[in-house]
Amino acid sequence: MSSFGESSAVKYSSRNTSTSFMMYNKRQLSRIYPSGRRVDSSNYNPVDMWNSGCQIVALNYQTQDVSMDLNDGKFRQNGQAGYILKPRVQREEMSRFDFHDRAMPGLHPKLYTITVISGQALPKPPGGNKHGEVIDPYIVINTFGRPEDQYMFKTRTIQDNGFNPTWNQSFSFVVHAPDYTYVRFKVMDEDWGPNADDFIGQFSAPLESIMPGYRHIHLTCSGNALENTSLFVHVGTMDYIGATPKAGKGTFKTRKNREYPASVSVNFPAIDSIYHGSTPNLRRAVDMREDYTFAYVMFKENCGHGPQAVISDCVQLMAVKAKTANISISLDVIGESQATQVYRVDYSTKTQPPQTLVAMVTSFNHLNKAIQNLLVNGETLATELKKAYKDCCSHHGDLKTHLQETGANSRKINTTMERYGYVTCTLTLQADQLLRCRETAATDLKLIGEAAQKHEIEMKTKM
């Protein structure tokens, strides 16, 4: 085990050296300790150290500040049962990881929507309120991670209500590396005049550990739980593909401007042949995921719902819209086998259907077509990418021998191994993302069927 002072660790985890430091931490234990100049026992931000692969990030436990809150939150994800396993790309020898590289393979940006609904039994600040007044609470949400993944949002202040304040405010943001991002909810009491606002309580956790849906998050203060005190929130998440044409902002990723894995050469024929031969499969994997995600977004938008809505809500609205227009709709169950069956909306009417209903039906059918593509072809494509990954790994020893025999200098060796890491990491992560997307699509399909039965939509089987 090696020990690094705070200043050295900050330098090694910076943009220019973070990759080398991460590779070092794959084979060596690193302990980081606070600078001796912190005579006030304050703490440094541990997130960059964690994201550089450091195993032991020591903090001044006697000071319960933001860093300690993040530390408590990190180890809360397994019920505070002990060690937390690092992400795979930070463990495998052949995986490449650069915390600061936005083009890093395997990054899967997500759009998060957090709705702060209400609070329950928020206490007065520690030490009591010297004026004896009822608190005026507001919430601050901060994210910690890569520079582009750091956000700060603030709700409005609720006057004179700490018992059951209601905000109903939503905040949407894009996170490029969800696995390396942390979120903190902070409850404050607003003070007027020169006095600073008072801290009431907080909740911190890795962003990916917060499950989507409605959640009660329980607050702590100075590391101690606040009894019966919580925030009621809704967390929505979906794959981010840029803004849709309807939104009119951001980048609409058609197949012409999608970001596909880079064409990298290791300059070792056996590996280059495998990777370049897998380029069509890599592009297909990206297309299958983003076709599904875009169709999902469009269906929600045409139903007038935001990112936090579930698909059953959209099916319900489509059924209500058809009933209002006196149009009978049915779901055709299509597919060669039960495992890959999807739905297609069919309706017949002598009058012109409302344009909104037409848009709903069209986008619904596009979504199910994308789901069917994932169900039929996704697993086979992922298996082919996994095989290419294993074939590349089988040449790892040959690549090292080749570099030694050709007398390559250390700079060339590092460059070659980084490219090799990019190749292997790209293949395995694209396969994993495709399988996760396929699993999500299968879940959505199940929800569609349940919603159709609930709202008495006729279902017809067609092969």
Coordinates of C-alpha atoms in Angstrom, one line a residue:
M1 CA 0.0 0.0 0.0
S2 CA 1.2 3.5 -0.8
S3 CA 0.2 6.7 1.0
F4 CA -0.3 10.0 -0.7
G5 CA -0.8 13.4 0.8
E6 CA -3.8 15.4 -0.3
S7 CA -1.8 17.7 -2.5
S8 CA -0.1 14.8 -4.4
A9 CA -3.4 13.0 -4.8
V10 CA -5.1 16.1 -6.2
K11 CA -2.2 16.4 -8.7
Y12 CA -2.3 12.8 -9.8
S13 CA -6.1 12.8 -10.2
S14 CA -6.0 15.9 -12.4
R15 CA -6.8 15.8 -16.1
N16 CA -3.2 15.2 -17.4
T17 CA -2.4 12.3 -15.0
S18 CA -5.7 10.7 -13.9
T19 CA -5.4 7.8 -16.4
S20 CA -2.0 6.8 -15.2
F21 CA -3.1 7.1 -11.6
M22 CA -6.2 5.0 -12.2
M23 CA -4.0 2.3 -13.9
Y24 CA -1.7 2.4 -10.9
N25 CA -4.6 1.9 -8.5
K26 CA -5.6 -1.3 -10.4
R27 CA -2.5 -3.1 -9.1
Q28 CA -1.7 -1.1 -5.9
L29 CA -3.6 0.0 -2.8
S30 CA -3.6 3.8 -2.3
R31 CA -4.3 5.6 0.9
I32 CA -5.1 9.3 0.7
Y33 CA -4.8 11.5 3.9
P34 CA -5.7 15.1 4.6
S35 CA -3.1 17.8 4.4
G36 CA -1.3 18.7 7.6
R37 CA -2.2 22.4 6.9
R38 CA -5.8 21.6 7.7
V39 CA -5.3 22.7 11.3
D40 CA -9.1 23.2 11.6
S41 CA -9.7 19.5 10.8
S42 CA -11.5 20.4 7.6
N43 CA -11.8 17.9 4.7
Y44 CA -11.0 17.8 1.0
N45 CA -13.5 16.6 -1.7
P46 CA -13.1 12.8 -1.8
V47 CA -15.0 12.3 -5.1
D48 CA -12.1 12.8 -7.5
M49 CA -10.0 10.3 -5.4
W50 CA -12.8 7.7 -5.5
N51 CA -13.2 8.3 -9.2
S52 CA -9.4 7.8 -9.7
G53 CA -9.7 4.4 -8.2
C54 CA -8.1 5.2 -4.7
Q55 CA -9.2 2.5 -2.2
I56 CA -8.7 4.2 1.1
V57 CA -9.7 7.9 1.2
A58 CA -9.1 9.1 4.7
L59 CA -11.1 12.0 6.1
N60 CA -11.2 13.9 9.4
Y61 CA -14.1 12.2 11.0
Q62 CA -14.3 14.7 13.8
T63 CA -15.6 17.2 11.3
Q64 CA -19.1 16.4 9.9
D65 CA -19.0 18.5 6.7
V66 CA -20.0 18.0 3.1
S67 CA -17.1 15.6 2.5
M68 CA -18.2 13.4 5.4
D69 CA -21.8 13.5 4.3
L70 CA -20.7 12.2 0.8
N71 CA -18.6 9.6 2.5
D72 CA -21.5 8.4 4.6
G73 CA -23.7 8.4 1.5
K74 CA -21.2 6.3 -0.5
F75 CA -21.2 3.5 2.0
R76 CA -24.9 3.7 2.5
Q77 CA -25.5 2.0 -0.9
N78 CA -24.8 -1.5 0.5
G79 CA -26.5 -0.8 3.9
Q80 CA -23.1 0.2 5.4
A81 CA -22.1 -3.4 5.3
G82 CA -18.4 -2.7 4.5
Y83 CA -16.4 -2.5 1.3
I84 CA -17.9 -1.1 -1.9
L85 CA -16.8 -2.8 -5.2
K86 CA -15.3 -0.4 -7.7
P87 CA -16.8 -0.3 -11.2
R88 CA -15.5 -2.9 -13.5
V89 CA -13.5 -0.6 -15.7
Q90 CA -11.5 0.5 -12.6
R91 CA -10.7 -3.1 -11.8
E92 CA -9.9 -4.9 -15.1
E93 CA -6.3 -4.7 -16.3
M94 CA -7.3 -4.3 -19.9
S95 CA -10.0 -1.7 -19.4
R96 CA -9.3 2.0 -20.2
F97 CA -10.8 4.6 -18.0
D98 CA -10.2 8.4 -18.0
F99 CA -12.4 10.3 -15.6
H100 CA -11.9 13.5 -17.5
D101 CA -12.4 12.1 -21.0
R102 CA -15.8 12.9 -22.4
A103 CA -15.3 10.4 -25.2
M104 CA -14.5 7.6 -22.8
P105 CA -16.0 4.3 -24.0
G106 CA -19.0 3.1 -22.0
L107 CA -20.3 6.5 -21.0
H108 CA -24.0 6.3 -21.0
P109 CA -25.5 9.8 -20.4
K110 CA -28.8 9.9 -18.7
L111 CA -31.5 12.5 -18.2
Y112 CA -32.6 12.8 -14.6
T113 CA -35.7 14.6 -13.4
I114 CA -36.0 15.1 -9.7
T115 CA -39.2 16.5 -8.3
V116 CA -39.1 17.8 -4.8
I117 CA -42.7 17.2 -3.7
S118 CA -42.9 17.9 0.1
G119 CA -41.2 17.7 3.5
Q120 CA -42.3 16.0 6.6
A121 CA -41.7 17.2 10.2
L122 CA -38.7 19.4 9.4
P123 CA -37.2 20.5 12.8
K124 CA -35.7 23.8 13.8
P125 CA -32.0 24.2 13.2
P126 CA -29.6 22.6 15.7
G127 CA -29.5 24.7 18.9
G128 CA -33.0 26.0 18.5
N129 CA -34.3 29.2 16.9
K130 CA -33.4 32.1 19.1
H131 CA -36.3 34.1 17.8
G132 CA -38.8 31.3 18.5
E133 CA -40.1 31.6 14.9
V134 CA -41.4 28.8 12.6
I135 CA -38.8 27.8 10.0
D136 CA -38.9 29.0 6.4
P137 CA -37.4 25.9 4.6
Y138 CA -36.0 25.5 1.1
I139 CA -34.1 22.7 -0.5
V140 CA -30.7 22.8 -2.3
I141 CA -29.7 19.9 -4.6
N142 CA -26.1 19.5 -5.5
T143 CA -24.4 16.9 -7.7
F144 CA -20.7 16.0 -7.5
G145 CA -18.6 14.2 -10.1
R146 CA -17.1 15.1 -13.5
P147 CA -17.0 18.9 -14.1
E148 CA -19.8 18.8 -16.6
D149 CA -21.9 16.7 -14.2
Q150 CA -21.9 19.2 -11.4
Y151 CA -25.2 21.0 -10.8
M152 CA -26.9 23.1 -8.1
F153 CA -30.6 23.6 -7.9
K154 CA -32.7 25.5 -5.3
T155 CA -36.4 25.4 -4.5
R156 CA -38.4 28.4 -3.5
T157 CA -38.8 29.1 0.2
I158 CA -41.9 28.1 2.0
Q159 CA -42.8 30.6 4.7
D160 CA -43.7 29.5 8.2
N161 CA -44.1 25.8 7.6
G162 CA -41.8 23.1 8.9
F163 CA -44.4 20.5 9.5
N164 CA -45.6 19.7 5.9
P165 CA -44.1 22.2 3.4
T166 CA -45.0 21.5 -0.2
W167 CA -42.8 22.6 -3.2
N168 CA -43.8 20.4 -6.2
Q169 CA -40.8 21.7 -8.1
S170 CA -38.9 19.7 -10.8
F171 CA -35.3 19.9 -11.9
S172 CA -34.0 18.2 -15.0
F173 CA -30.3 17.7 -15.8
V174 CA -28.0 15.5 -17.9
V175 CA -25.4 13.3 -16.3
H176 CA -22.7 11.9 -18.6
A177 CA -21.2 9.5 -16.0
P178 CA -23.9 8.4 -13.6
D179 CA -21.8 5.7 -12.0
Y180 CA -19.3 8.4 -10.8
T181 CA -21.8 11.0 -9.7
Y182 CA -23.2 11.8 -6.2
V183 CA -26.2 13.8 -5.2
R184 CA -26.9 15.7 -2.0
F185 CA -30.2 17.1 -0.7
K186 CA -29.7 19.9 1.8
V187 CA -32.6 21.5 3.8
M188 CA -32.0 25.1 4.9
D189 CA -33.9 27.6 7.0
E190 CA -34.0 31.0 5.3
D191 CA -33.1 34.0 7.5
W192 CA -33.6 37.7 6.6
G193 CA -30.9 40.3 7.2
P194 CA -27.2 39.7 7.8
N195 CA -27.5 36.3 9.4
A196 CA -26.6 33.3 7.3
D197 CA -29.3 30.7 6.5
D198 CA -29.4 27.9 9.0
F199 CA -28.7 24.2 8.2
I200 CA -31.4 21.8 9.1
G201 CA -30.5 18.4 7.6
Q202 CA -29.2 16.6 4.5
F203 CA -29.2 13.3 2.5
S204 CA -26.3 12.2 0.3
A205 CA -25.9 9.1 -1.9
P206 CA -24.5 7.9 -5.2
L207 CA -26.9 9.0 -7.9
E208 CA -27.3 5.5 -9.4
S209 CA -28.2 4.0 -6.0
I210 CA -31.5 6.1 -5.9
M211 CA -34.1 4.0 -7.6
P212 CA -36.6 5.7 -9.9
G213 CA -40.1 6.5 -8.7
Y214 CA -41.5 8.0 -5.5
R215 CA -39.2 8.0 -2.6
H216 CA -39.0 9.2 1.0
I217 CA -35.4 10.2 1.8
H218 CA -34.6 10.4 5.4
L219 CA -32.4 13.3 6.6
T220 CA -29.4 13.4 8.9
C221 CA -27.7 16.2 10.8
S222 CA -24.1 15.9 12.0
G223 CA -24.1 12.3 11.0
N224 CA -27.2 11.5 13.2
A225 CA -30.6 10.5 11.8
L226 CA -33.4 13.1 12.3
E227 CA -36.3 11.1 13.7
N228 CA -39.5 11.2 11.6
T229 CA -37.9 13.8 9.2
S230 CA -37.9 13.2 5.5
L231 CA -38.4 14.6 2.0
F232 CA -40.9 13.2 -0.4
V233 CA -39.4 13.2 -3.9
H234 CA -39.9 11.6 -7.3
V235 CA -36.9 10.5 -9.4
G236 CA -37.2 9.9 -13.1
T237 CA -34.4 8.7 -15.4
M238 CA -34.0 7.8 -19.0
D239 CA -31.2 7.5 -21.6
Y240 CA -30.2 10.9 -22.9
I241 CA -30.1 11.3 -26.7
G242 CA -30.3 15.1 -26.9
A243 CA -33.4 17.2 -27.4
T244 CA -36.2 16.1 -29.8
P245 CA -37.3 18.2 -32.7
K246 CA -40.4 19.3 -30.7
A247 CA -38.2 20.7 -27.9
G248 CA -36.2 22.6 -30.4
K249 CA -33.0 22.6 -28.3
G250 CA -29.8 20.7 -28.1
T251 CA -28.8 18.1 -30.6
F252 CA -31.2 15.8 -32.3
K253 CA -29.2 12.6 -32.9
T254 CA -30.2 11.2 -36.2
R255 CA -28.2 8.4 -37.7
K256 CA -26.1 11.0 -39.5
N257 CA -24.8 12.7 -36.4
R258 CA -24.8 10.0 -33.7
E259 CA -21.6 9.4 -31.8
Y260 CA -20.3 6.0 -32.6
P261 CA -17.2 4.3 -31.1
A262 CA -13.9 5.7 -32.5
S263 CA -12.0 3.7 -35.1
V264 CA -8.8 3.1 -33.1
S265 CA -5.8 1.1 -34.2
V266 CA -3.5 -0.7 -31.8
N267 CA -1.0 -1.4 -34.6
F268 CA -1.1 -5.1 -33.8
P269 CA -2.7 -6.9 -36.8
A270 CA -4.6 -9.6 -35.0
I271 CA -6.3 -7.2 -32.6
D272 CA -6.9 -4.5 -35.2
S273 CA -8.6 -7.1 -37.5
I274 CA -11.0 -8.1 -34.7
Y275 CA -11.9 -4.6 -33.7
H276 CA -12.3 -3.1 -37.1
G277 CA -14.3 -6.2 -38.1
S278 CA -16.6 -5.4 -35.2
T279 CA -17.3 -1.8 -36.4
P280 CA -20.6 -2.7 -38.1
N281 CA -21.8 -4.5 -35.0
L282 CA -20.8 -1.6 -32.7
R283 CA -22.7 0.8 -34.9
R284 CA -25.7 -1.5 -34.9
A285 CA -25.6 -1.7 -31.1
V286 CA -25.6 2.1 -30.9
D287 CA -28.5 2.4 -33.4
M288 CA -30.6 -0.2 -31.7
R289 CA -30.3 1.6 -28.3
E290 CA -30.8 5.1 -29.6
D291 CA -33.7 4.1 -31.9
Y292 CA -35.5 2.7 -28.9
T293 CA -34.7 5.6 -26.7
F294 CA -35.8 8.2 -29.3
A295 CA -39.0 6.3 -30.0
Y296 CA -39.7 6.2 -26.2
V297 CA -39.2 10.0 -25.9
M298 CA -41.4 10.8 -28.9
F299 CA -44.2 8.6 -27.6
K300 CA -44.1 10.4 -24.2
E301 CA -44.0 13.8 -25.9
N302 CA -46.9 13.0 -28.2
C303 CA -48.9 11.9 -25.1
G304 CA -48.0 15.2 -23.4
H305 CA -45.9 13.6 -20.6
G306 CA -42.5 14.5 -19.4
P307 CA -39.5 12.3 -18.8
Q308 CA -40.7 11.2 -15.4
A309 CA -43.8 9.5 -16.7
V310 CA -44.1 5.8 -17.0
I311 CA -45.2 4.1 -20.2
S312 CA -48.5 2.8 -18.7
D313 CA -49.5 6.5 -18.2
C314 CA -49.1 7.1 -21.9
V315 CA -51.1 4.0 -22.8
Q316 CA -53.9 5.1 -20.5
L317 CA -53.9 8.6 -22.1
M318 CA -54.0 7.0 -25.6
A319 CA -57.0 4.9 -24.6
V320 CA -58.8 7.9 -23.1
K321 CA -58.2 10.0 -26.2
A322 CA -59.6 7.3 -28.5
K323 CA -62.7 6.8 -26.3
T324 CA -63.3 10.6 -26.2
A325 CA -63.2 10.6 -30.0
N326 CA -65.6 7.6 -30.2
I327 CA -62.8 5.6 -31.9
S328 CA -62.4 1.9 -31.1
I329 CA -58.7 0.9 -30.9
S330 CA -57.1 -2.5 -30.5
L331 CA -53.7 -3.9 -30.0
D332 CA -52.5 -6.4 -32.5
V333 CA -50.0 -8.9 -30.9
I334 CA -47.4 -9.5 -33.6
G335 CA -44.3 -11.7 -33.6
E336 CA -43.1 -15.1 -34.5
S337 CA -42.7 -16.3 -30.9
Q338 CA -44.1 -15.4 -27.5
A339 CA -40.7 -14.2 -26.3
T340 CA -40.5 -11.5 -29.1
Q341 CA -44.1 -10.5 -29.4
V342 CA -44.8 -6.8 -29.4
Y343 CA -47.9 -4.7 -30.1
R344 CA -49.3 -2.5 -32.9
V345 CA -52.3 -0.2 -32.5
D346 CA -55.0 -0.6 -35.0
Y347 CA -58.2 1.4 -35.3
S348 CA -60.9 2.0 -37.9
T349 CA -63.1 5.0 -38.2
K350 CA -65.2 6.7 -40.8
T351 CA -64.3 10.1 -39.6
Q352 CA -60.9 11.9 -39.5
P353 CA -59.3 11.0 -36.2
P354 CA -57.8 13.8 -34.1
Q355 CA -54.2 14.6 -35.1
T356 CA -53.1 14.1 -31.5
L357 CA -54.4 10.6 -31.5
V358 CA -52.7 9.9 -34.9
A359 CA -49.4 11.1 -33.5
M360 CA -49.8 8.9 -30.4
V361 CA -50.6 5.8 -32.4
T362 CA -47.7 6.4 -34.9
S363 CA -45.1 7.0 -32.2
F364 CA -46.5 4.0 -30.2
N365 CA -46.0 1.7 -33.2
H366 CA -42.5 3.1 -33.8
L367 CA -41.6 2.3 -30.2
N368 CA -42.8 -1.3 -30.5
K369 CA -40.9 -1.7 -33.7
A370 CA -37.7 -0.6 -31.9
I371 CA -38.6 -2.9 -28.9
Q372 CA -39.0 -5.8 -31.3
N373 CA -35.6 -5.2 -32.9
L374 CA -34.0 -5.3 -29.5
L375 CA -35.8 -8.5 -28.4
V376 CA -35.1 -10.3 -31.7
N377 CA -31.6 -9.2 -32.4
G378 CA -30.1 -7.6 -29.2
E379 CA -29.0 -10.8 -27.5
T380 CA -27.3 -12.2 -30.6
L381 CA -25.5 -8.9 -31.3
A382 CA -24.3 -8.6 -27.7
T383 CA -23.0 -12.2 -27.8
E384 CA -21.0 -11.4 -31.0
L385 CA -19.5 -8.3 -29.3
K386 CA -18.6 -10.3 -26.2
K387 CA -16.9 -12.9 -28.4
A388 CA -14.8 -10.1 -30.1
Y389 CA -13.8 -8.9 -26.7
K390 CA -12.6 -12.4 -25.6
D391 CA -10.7 -12.8 -28.9
C392 CA -9.0 -9.4 -28.3
C393 CA -8.1 -10.5 -24.7
S394 CA -6.6 -13.7 -26.0
H395 CA -3.9 -11.6 -27.7
H396 CA -3.0 -9.6 -24.6
G397 CA 0.1 -11.6 -24.0
D398 CA 1.2 -11.6 -27.6
L399 CA 0.9 -7.8 -27.7
K400 CA 3.1 -7.4 -24.6
T401 CA 5.7 -9.8 -26.2
H402 CA 5.6 -7.9 -29.4
L403 CA 6.3 -4.6 -27.7
Q404 CA 9.2 -6.1 -25.8
E405 CA 10.7 -7.7 -28.9
T406 CA 10.5 -4.5 -31.0
G407 CA 12.2 -2.5 -28.2
A408 CA 9.4 0.0 -27.8
N409 CA 10.0 2.8 -25.4
S410 CA 7.8 3.5 -22.4
R411 CA 5.9 6.2 -24.1
K412 CA 4.9 3.9 -27.0
I413 CA 4.1 1.1 -24.7
N414 CA 1.7 3.3 -22.7
T415 CA 0.1 4.7 -25.8
T416 CA -0.4 1.2 -27.3
M417 CA -1.8 -0.2 -24.0
E418 CA -4.2 2.7 -23.7
R419 CA -5.5 2.0 -27.2
Y420 CA -5.8 -1.6 -26.4
G421 CA -7.7 -0.7 -23.3
Y422 CA -10.0 1.5 -25.3
V423 CA -10.7 -1.4 -27.8
T424 CA -11.5 -4.0 -25.2
C425 CA -13.5 -1.6 -23.0
T426 CA -15.6 -0.4 -26.0
L427 CA -16.5 -4.0 -27.0
T428 CA -17.6 -5.2 -23.6
L429 CA -19.3 -2.0 -22.5
Q430 CA -21.3 -1.7 -25.7
A431 CA -22.5 -5.3 -25.2
D432 CA -23.4 -4.7 -21.6
Q433 CA -25.4 -1.5 -22.5
L434 CA -27.2 -3.3 -25.2
L435 CA -28.3 -6.1 -22.9
R436 CA -29.4 -3.6 -20.2
C437 CA -31.4 -1.7 -22.9
R438 CA -33.0 -5.0 -24.0
E439 CA -34.0 -5.8 -20.5
T440 CA -35.6 -2.3 -20.1
A441 CA -37.5 -2.7 -23.3
A442 CA -38.8 -6.1 -22.2
T443 CA -40.1 -4.5 -19.0
D444 CA -41.8 -1.7 -20.9
L445 CA -43.5 -4.2 -23.1
K446 CA -44.9 -6.0 -20.0
L447 CA -46.2 -2.6 -18.7
I448 CA -47.9 -1.9 -22.0
G449 CA -49.7 -5.3 -21.9
E450 CA -50.8 -4.7 -18.3
A451 CA -52.0 -1.2 -19.1
A452 CA -54.0 -2.4 -22.1
Q453 CA -55.8 -5.0 -20.1
K454 CA -56.5 -2.5 -17.3
H455 CA -58.1 0.0 -19.7
E456 CA -60.0 -2.7 -21.6
I457 CA -58.1 -2.3 -24.9
E458 CA -59.0 -5.3 -27.1
M459 CA -56.0 -7.5 -28.0
K460 CA -55.8 -9.5 -31.2
T461 CA -53.1 -12.1 -32.0
K462 CA -51.5 -11.8 -35.5
M463 CA -48.5 -13.8 -36.6

